[in-house]
Short mmCIF file of C-alpha atoms in Angstrom, two decimals:
data_model
loop_
_atom_site.label_atom_id
_atom_site.label_comp_id
_atom_site.label_asym_id
_atom_site.label_seq_id
_atom_site.Cartn_x
_atom_site.Cartn_y
_atom_site.Cartn_z
CA PRO A 1 0.00 0.00 0.00
CA ALA A 2 1.07 3.55 -0.75
CA SER A 3 0.15 6.74 1.10
CA VAL A 4 -2.11 8.78 -1.15
CA SER A 5 -3.16 12.39 -1.55
CA TYR A 6 -4.84 14.69 -4.06
CA PRO A 7 -2.79 16.35 -6.84
CA GLN A 8 -2.47 20.13 -6.93
CA VAL A 9 -1.35 21.40 -10.32
CA THR A 10 1.96 23.29 -10.19
CA ASN A 11 2.63 23.69 -13.91
CA VAL A 12 0.69 23.17 -17.15
CA ALA A 13 2.67 22.69 -20.35
CA PRO A 14 1.32 24.42 -23.48
CA ASP A 15 -0.65 22.14 -25.83
CA SER A 16 -0.84 19.44 -23.13
CA LEU A 17 -4.05 17.59 -22.28
CA ALA A 18 -4.30 19.61 -19.06
CA ALA A 19 -4.00 22.87 -21.03
CA GLN A 20 -6.70 21.71 -23.45
CA LEU A 21 -9.02 21.06 -20.51
CA GLY A 22 -8.34 24.50 -19.04
CA LEU A 23 -6.55 23.36 -15.89
CA LEU A 24 -4.57 26.09 -14.12
CA PRO A 25 -1.66 26.10 -11.67
CA GLY A 26 -3.09 25.86 -8.16
CA ASP A 27 -6.06 23.69 -9.18
CA VAL A 28 -6.64 20.66 -6.96
CA LEU A 29 -8.04 17.63 -8.79
CA LEU A 30 -10.67 16.22 -6.44
CA GLU A 31 -12.77 13.78 -8.44
CA ALA A 32 -13.05 12.10 -11.83
CA ASN A 33 -16.57 10.88 -12.59
CA GLY A 34 -17.41 11.22 -8.89
CA GLU A 35 -14.46 9.13 -7.67
CA ALA A 36 -11.55 10.57 -5.72
CA THR A 37 -8.56 11.45 -7.91
CA LEU A 38 -5.83 10.06 -5.68
CA VAL A 39 -2.11 9.91 -6.37
CA SER A 40 0.76 8.41 -4.41
CA VAL A 41 2.71 10.68 -2.09
CA ASP A 42 5.80 8.72 -3.15
CA PRO A 43 7.08 10.40 -6.36
CA SER A 44 8.39 7.07 -7.69
CA LEU A 45 4.85 5.65 -7.73
CA ARG A 46 2.98 8.80 -8.83
CA TYR A 47 -0.34 7.71 -10.35
CA GLN A 48 0.22 3.94 -9.97
CA VAL A 49 -2.44 3.75 -7.28
CA TRP A 50 -4.86 3.76 -10.23
CA GLN A 51 -5.53 0.30 -11.61
CA PRO A 52 -5.28 0.46 -15.43
CA THR A 53 -8.87 -0.35 -16.40
CA GLU A 54 -11.46 1.28 -18.64
CA ALA A 55 -13.26 2.42 -15.50
CA ASN A 56 -10.63 5.14 -15.18
CA ALA A 57 -11.75 6.94 -18.34
CA ALA A 58 -12.77 10.42 -17.17
CA THR A 59 -15.68 12.42 -18.58
CA THR A 60 -16.04 15.01 -15.78
CA LEU A 61 -13.44 16.47 -13.42
CA THR A 62 -14.22 18.17 -10.11
CA VAL A 63 -11.57 20.78 -9.31
CA ARG A 64 -10.88 23.06 -6.36
CA ARG A 65 -9.93 26.45 -7.82
CA GLY A 66 -9.22 29.23 -5.35
CA ASP A 67 -12.07 29.16 -2.84
CA SER A 68 -14.60 27.54 -5.17
CA THR A 69 -15.27 24.15 -6.74
CA VAL A 70 -15.70 23.89 -10.51
CA GLU A 71 -16.72 21.10 -12.88
CA ILE A 72 -14.69 20.53 -16.05
CA SER A 73 -16.05 18.42 -18.90
CA VAL A 74 -13.66 16.15 -20.77
CA PRO A 75 -14.64 16.28 -24.50
CA GLN A 76 -13.21 12.85 -25.27
CA GLN A 77 -12.83 10.18 -22.65
CA ARG A 78 -9.25 10.14 -21.39
CA MET A 79 -7.68 7.78 -18.90
CA VAL A 80 -6.95 9.38 -15.53
CA PRO A 81 -3.25 8.34 -15.56
CA GLU A 82 -2.92 9.99 -18.99
CA LEU A 83 -4.30 13.21 -17.53
CA LEU A 84 -1.96 13.04 -14.53
CA GLU A 85 1.00 12.46 -16.83
CA SER A 86 0.27 15.76 -18.59
CA ILE A 87 0.73 17.91 -15.47
CA ASN A 88 3.28 18.64 -12.79
CA TYR A 89 1.72 18.47 -9.35
CA ARG A 90 2.40 18.29 -5.65
CA PRO A 91 0.47 16.12 -3.18
CA VAL A 92 -2.01 17.91 -0.90
CA LEU A 93 -4.86 16.78 1.37
CA GLU A 94 -2.69 13.94 2.65
CA THR A 95 -3.35 14.46 6.39
CA ARG A 96 -6.51 12.81 7.71
CA ILE A 97 -7.92 13.27 11.21
CA LEU A 98 -8.14 9.82 12.84
CA GLY A 99 -9.00 10.79 16.40
CA LEU A 100 -9.87 13.74 18.65
CA ALA A 101 -9.06 14.19 22.33
CA GLU A 102 -11.79 15.22 24.75
CA ASN A 103 -11.95 18.95 25.54
CA SER A 104 -9.32 19.68 22.90
CA PRO A 105 -9.28 22.80 20.69
CA ALA A 106 -9.95 20.67 17.61
CA LEU A 107 -12.99 18.89 19.06
CA ASP A 108 -14.44 21.99 20.72
CA ASN A 109 -14.24 24.00 17.48
CA GLY A 110 -15.89 21.53 15.11
CA LEU A 111 -13.12 19.40 13.61
CA GLU A 112 -14.36 15.86 12.91
CA VAL A 113 -12.81 12.44 12.53
CA GLY A 114 -12.30 11.79 8.82
CA ASP A 115 -11.58 15.41 7.87
CA LEU A 116 -8.70 16.01 5.46
CA VAL A 117 -6.61 19.03 6.43
CA TYR A 118 -5.92 21.35 3.48
CA LYS A 119 -4.26 24.41 4.95
CA ILE A 120 -3.49 26.35 8.11
CA ASN A 121 -4.25 30.04 7.66
CA ASP A 122 -2.95 30.63 4.11
CA THR A 123 -0.29 27.90 4.06
CA ILE A 124 -1.13 24.58 2.41
CA VAL A 125 -0.19 21.46 4.39
CA THR A 126 2.36 19.43 2.41
CA TYR A 127 5.10 16.90 3.02
CA ASP A 128 7.59 19.74 3.52
CA ARG A 129 5.23 21.88 5.61
CA THR A 130 3.41 19.42 7.83
CA LEU A 131 0.39 20.08 10.01
CA VAL A 132 2.55 19.76 13.14
CA ASP A 133 5.04 22.32 11.82
CA LEU A 134 2.37 24.87 10.93
CA VAL A 135 0.48 24.45 14.20
CA ASP A 136 3.66 24.85 16.24
CA GLU A 137 4.16 28.24 14.59
CA SER A 138 0.83 29.47 16.01
CA LEU A 139 0.85 28.22 19.60
CA ASP A 140 -1.58 30.16 21.80
CA GLN A 141 -2.69 32.17 18.76
CA PRO A 142 -5.94 31.72 16.81
CA LEU A 143 -5.52 30.00 13.46
CA VAL A 144 -7.88 29.11 10.62
CA LEU A 145 -7.87 25.46 9.59
CA THR A 146 -9.39 24.58 6.20
CA ALA A 147 -10.53 20.98 5.81
CA TYR A 148 -12.18 18.82 3.14
CA ARG A 149 -15.18 16.94 4.56
CA HIS A 150 -17.33 14.60 2.47
CA GLY A 151 -17.04 16.75 -0.64
CA GLU A 152 -17.48 20.03 1.24
CA TRP A 153 -14.96 22.61 2.44
CA VAL A 154 -15.06 23.89 6.02
CA GLU A 155 -13.07 26.64 7.75
CA LEU A 156 -12.60 26.36 11.51
CA THR A 157 -10.94 28.77 13.91
CA MET A 158 -9.10 27.32 16.91
CA THR A 159 -6.20 28.12 19.22
CA PRO A 160 -3.49 25.46 19.65
CA ARG A 161 -2.20 24.94 23.18
CA SER A 162 1.44 25.47 24.12
CA ASP A 163 1.12 23.16 27.15
CA PRO A 164 -1.32 20.35 26.23
CA PRO A 165 -1.98 17.25 28.36
CA PRO A 166 0.53 14.42 27.80
CA GLY A 167 0.05 12.58 24.53
CA GLU A 168 -2.49 15.00 23.04
CA GLY A 169 -0.53 17.61 21.10
CA ALA A 170 -1.37 21.26 20.57
CA LEU A 171 -4.72 20.65 18.83
CA GLY A 172 -5.53 17.29 20.41
CA VAL A 173 -5.73 15.34 17.16
CA GLN A 174 -4.50 11.96 15.98
CA ILE A 175 -3.48 12.13 12.33
CA GLY A 176 -2.59 9.66 9.60
CA ALA A 177 -2.62 9.14 5.85
CA ASP A 178 -4.95 7.27 3.53
CA THR A 179 -3.46 4.34 1.66
CA ARG A 180 -4.25 2.51 -1.56
CA LEU A 181 -2.77 -0.54 -3.21
CA ALA A 182 -0.11 0.53 -5.70
CA TYR A 183 0.22 -1.20 -9.06
CA MET A 184 3.71 -1.56 -10.50
CA PRO A 185 5.72 -3.81 -12.87
CA PHE A 186 6.52 -7.32 -11.61
CA LEU A 187 10.27 -6.85 -11.14
CA LYS A 188 9.78 -3.49 -9.43
CA SER A 189 7.23 -5.03 -7.09
CA LEU A 190 9.72 -7.77 -6.14
CA TRP A 191 12.32 -5.15 -5.26
CA GLN A 192 9.75 -3.15 -3.31
CA GLY A 193 8.97 -6.31 -1.34
CA VAL A 194 12.65 -6.69 -0.46
CA VAL A 195 12.84 -3.03 0.61
CA SER A 196 9.68 -3.30 2.75
CA THR A 197 10.94 -6.47 4.44
CA GLY A 198 14.27 -4.78 5.18
CA GLN A 199 12.49 -1.78 6.69
CA TYR A 200 10.42 -4.10 8.89
CA ILE A 201 13.54 -5.95 10.09
CA MET A 202 15.19 -2.64 10.99
CA LEU A 203 12.07 -1.58 12.89
CA VAL A 204 12.05 -4.81 14.91
CA VAL A 205 15.75 -4.40 15.72
CA GLN A 206 15.21 -0.78 16.82
CA LEU A 207 12.02 -1.51 18.79
CA PRO A 208 13.71 -2.36 22.14
CA ILE A 209 15.70 0.89 22.01
CA MET A 210 12.58 2.88 21.11
CA PHE A 211 10.70 1.21 23.98
CA ILE A 212 13.43 2.06 26.53
CA ALA A 213 13.60 5.65 25.22
CA GLY A 214 9.84 6.03 25.65
CA GLN A 215 9.20 6.53 21.94
CA VAL A 216 6.90 3.48 21.91
CA SER A 217 4.31 2.72 24.58
CA PRO A 218 3.87 -0.79 26.07
CA SER A 219 0.54 -1.18 24.26
CA GLU A 220 2.15 -0.32 20.92
CA ALA A 221 4.98 -2.80 21.57
CA GLN A 222 2.56 -5.59 22.44
CA LEU A 223 3.90 -9.11 21.80
CA SER A 224 1.68 -11.79 20.26
CA GLY A 225 1.78 -15.54 20.76
CA PRO A 226 0.06 -18.40 18.92
CA ILE A 227 -3.43 -17.11 19.73
CA GLY A 228 -2.66 -13.58 18.57
CA ILE A 229 -0.96 -14.83 15.42
CA ALA A 230 -3.94 -17.07 14.65
CA LYS A 231 -6.26 -14.06 14.93
CA LEU A 232 -4.02 -12.02 12.64
CA VAL A 233 -3.97 -14.82 10.07
CA GLY A 234 -7.74 -15.15 10.30
CA GLY A 235 -8.15 -11.41 9.74
CA ALA A 236 -5.85 -11.49 6.71
CA ALA A 237 -7.70 -14.47 5.25
CA GLN A 238 -11.07 -12.77 5.75
CA ALA A 239 -9.78 -9.57 4.12
CA THR A 240 -8.59 -11.60 1.12
CA ILE A 241 -12.04 -13.19 0.82
CA ASP A 242 -13.79 -9.81 1.13
CA THR A 243 -11.60 -7.89 -1.32
CA GLY A 244 -10.43 -10.63 -3.68
CA LEU A 245 -6.85 -9.39 -3.15
CA TRP A 246 -4.08 -11.72 -1.99
CA PHE A 247 -2.01 -8.88 -0.57
CA PRO A 248 -3.10 -9.32 3.11
CA ILE A 249 -1.96 -12.95 3.19
CA TRP A 250 1.28 -12.26 1.31
CA ARG A 251 2.13 -9.26 3.48
CA LEU A 252 1.38 -11.03 6.75
CA SER A 253 3.36 -14.10 5.64
CA ALA A 254 6.38 -11.92 4.92
CA VAL A 255 6.09 -10.11 8.25
CA LEU A 256 5.72 -13.33 10.26
CA SER A 257 8.63 -14.96 8.43
CA ALA A 258 10.87 -11.95 9.07
CA ALA A 259 9.81 -11.79 12.73
CA LEU A 260 10.51 -15.52 13.20
CA ALA A 261 13.93 -15.19 11.57
CA ILE A 262 14.90 -12.22 13.75
CA THR A 263 13.65 -13.89 16.93
CA ASN A 264 15.52 -17.12 16.15
CA MET A 265 18.78 -15.21 15.67
CA LEU A 266 18.63 -13.47 19.05
CA PRO A 267 21.64 -14.39 21.24
CA PHE A 268 19.44 -16.22 23.75
CA PRO A 269 19.93 -19.82 24.94
CA ALA A 270 17.89 -22.47 23.08
CA LEU A 271 17.65 -20.28 19.98
CA ASP A 272 19.94 -20.52 16.97
CA GLY A 273 21.38 -17.14 17.93
CA GLY A 274 22.30 -18.56 21.34
CA ARG A 275 24.07 -21.52 19.78
CA LEU A 276 25.99 -19.19 17.48
CA LEU A 277 26.99 -17.19 20.56
CA PHE A 278 28.45 -20.32 22.14
CA ILE A 279 30.37 -21.06 18.94
CA LEU A 280 31.76 -17.51 18.98
CA ILE A 281 32.82 -17.86 22.63
CA GLU A 282 34.49 -21.20 21.90
CA THR A 283 36.32 -19.67 18.95
CA LEU A 284 37.61 -16.78 21.05
CA ARG A 285 38.64 -19.08 23.92
CA GLY A 286 40.24 -21.62 21.63
CA ARG A 287 38.62 -24.56 23.39
CA ARG A 288 35.17 -26.07 23.63
CA ILE A 289 32.70 -25.37 26.43
CA ASN A 290 31.69 -28.36 28.54
CA PRO A 291 28.74 -29.93 26.62
CA GLU A 292 26.87 -30.61 29.87
CA ARG A 293 27.09 -26.96 30.92
CA GLU A 294 26.04 -25.79 27.47
CA GLY A 295 23.10 -28.19 27.51
CA LEU A 296 22.07 -26.93 30.96
CA VAL A 297 22.16 -23.30 29.77
CA HIS A 298 20.03 -24.15 26.73
CA MET A 299 17.56 -26.07 28.91
CA VAL A 300 17.17 -23.11 31.26
CA GLY A 301 16.73 -20.82 28.26
CA PHE A 302 14.11 -23.14 26.81
CA MET A 303 12.17 -23.14 30.10
CA LEU A 304 12.30 -19.33 30.18
CA LEU A 305 10.98 -19.22 26.61
CA LEU A 306 8.11 -21.53 27.57
CA GLY A 307 7.31 -19.25 30.50
CA LEU A 308 7.37 -16.20 28.24
CA MET A 309 5.12 -17.96 25.74
CA PHE A 310 2.65 -18.83 28.51
CA TYR A 311 2.63 -15.20 29.70
CA ILE A 312 2.08 -13.87 26.18
CA THR A 313 -0.75 -16.36 25.62
CA VAL A 314 -2.47 -15.23 28.84
CA GLN A 315 -2.09 -11.61 27.73
CA ASP A 316 -3.61 -12.45 24.34
CA LEU A 317 -6.60 -14.00 26.10
CA ARG A 318 -6.99 -11.08 28.53
CA THR A 319 -6.47 -8.06 26.31
CA GLY A 320 -6.87 -9.43 22.80
CA THR A 321 -4.71 -8.67 19.78
CA ILE A 322 -4.53 -5.35 17.95
CA ALA A 323 -6.23 -6.16 14.65
CA ILE A 324 -4.96 -4.91 11.30
CA ASP A 325 -7.57 -2.91 9.38
CA TRP A 326 -6.77 -4.39 5.96
CA HIS A 327 -9.78 -2.73 4.32
CA ALA A 328 -8.55 0.76 5.30
CA LEU A 329 -4.99 -0.17 4.35
CA LEU A 330 -6.11 -1.24 0.89
CA GLY A 331 -8.54 1.65 0.49
CA GLN A 332 -11.51 -0.69 0.17
#
């Protein structure tokens, strides 16, 4: 899945399809035939979140121009990716409100879950000028937040706090990005899979440090045992049945395989990493460790692992497992 946004035209080449349709720099492409005109935030993917089918032939475009919304007719049906190829654009409307804290400036002044933030005062929220950055520039000062809500534009005035309650932030909002499944050539998708797996491995390796530093809460670093994994697999299988896409099963299989490999290589007795540690110690010492002592260490380690597994299983039964919202991840 790729993070998606709406394209705002930055330049229109003469005699291009965009010029023929009358698009202007600053226009935000909102809809094509009533469907959201989404593009990937990642420049390397651009419009590949659009599946190449005839359903993408546009006849009417809905565009945000200045402070108004205009409809543009397409004389001859053109594919949406073809239209996007004819313009230079930057991604906007990529920040969605996922949650609101009680008694927060955002909630008290009318912001709603699901709103897409467009701009703060007169500055558009982008990858380079994030919502957090712009809000921090107006602490304890009224600001005007413009948001896109179910096809309508709303302007809300609120004052961000310089000393908010812990974990809430200046406005008291939880933010995130929409995602869609990206379509790319086979070889490129294989490489992207390798990159994603590598990023996941690095995250798992860094997780203990992030936990100690307080960057990750205990609930976010929750471990899962057989019961939790079974629930995750069941959720992925159900998502595949519902959407007809194999991605949930493939993605979860890759994540579980990487997690198992990393866990097995930890330098802990009874794991392969523990055995490699003993080999390293023997190599440095120049003589072998007493097999009985090594066996005892591995047995103790194995018992500790069984105890940890029992504890994790009890936690899975008591608190449940954080489910993956595959439908939201795939944009379904």
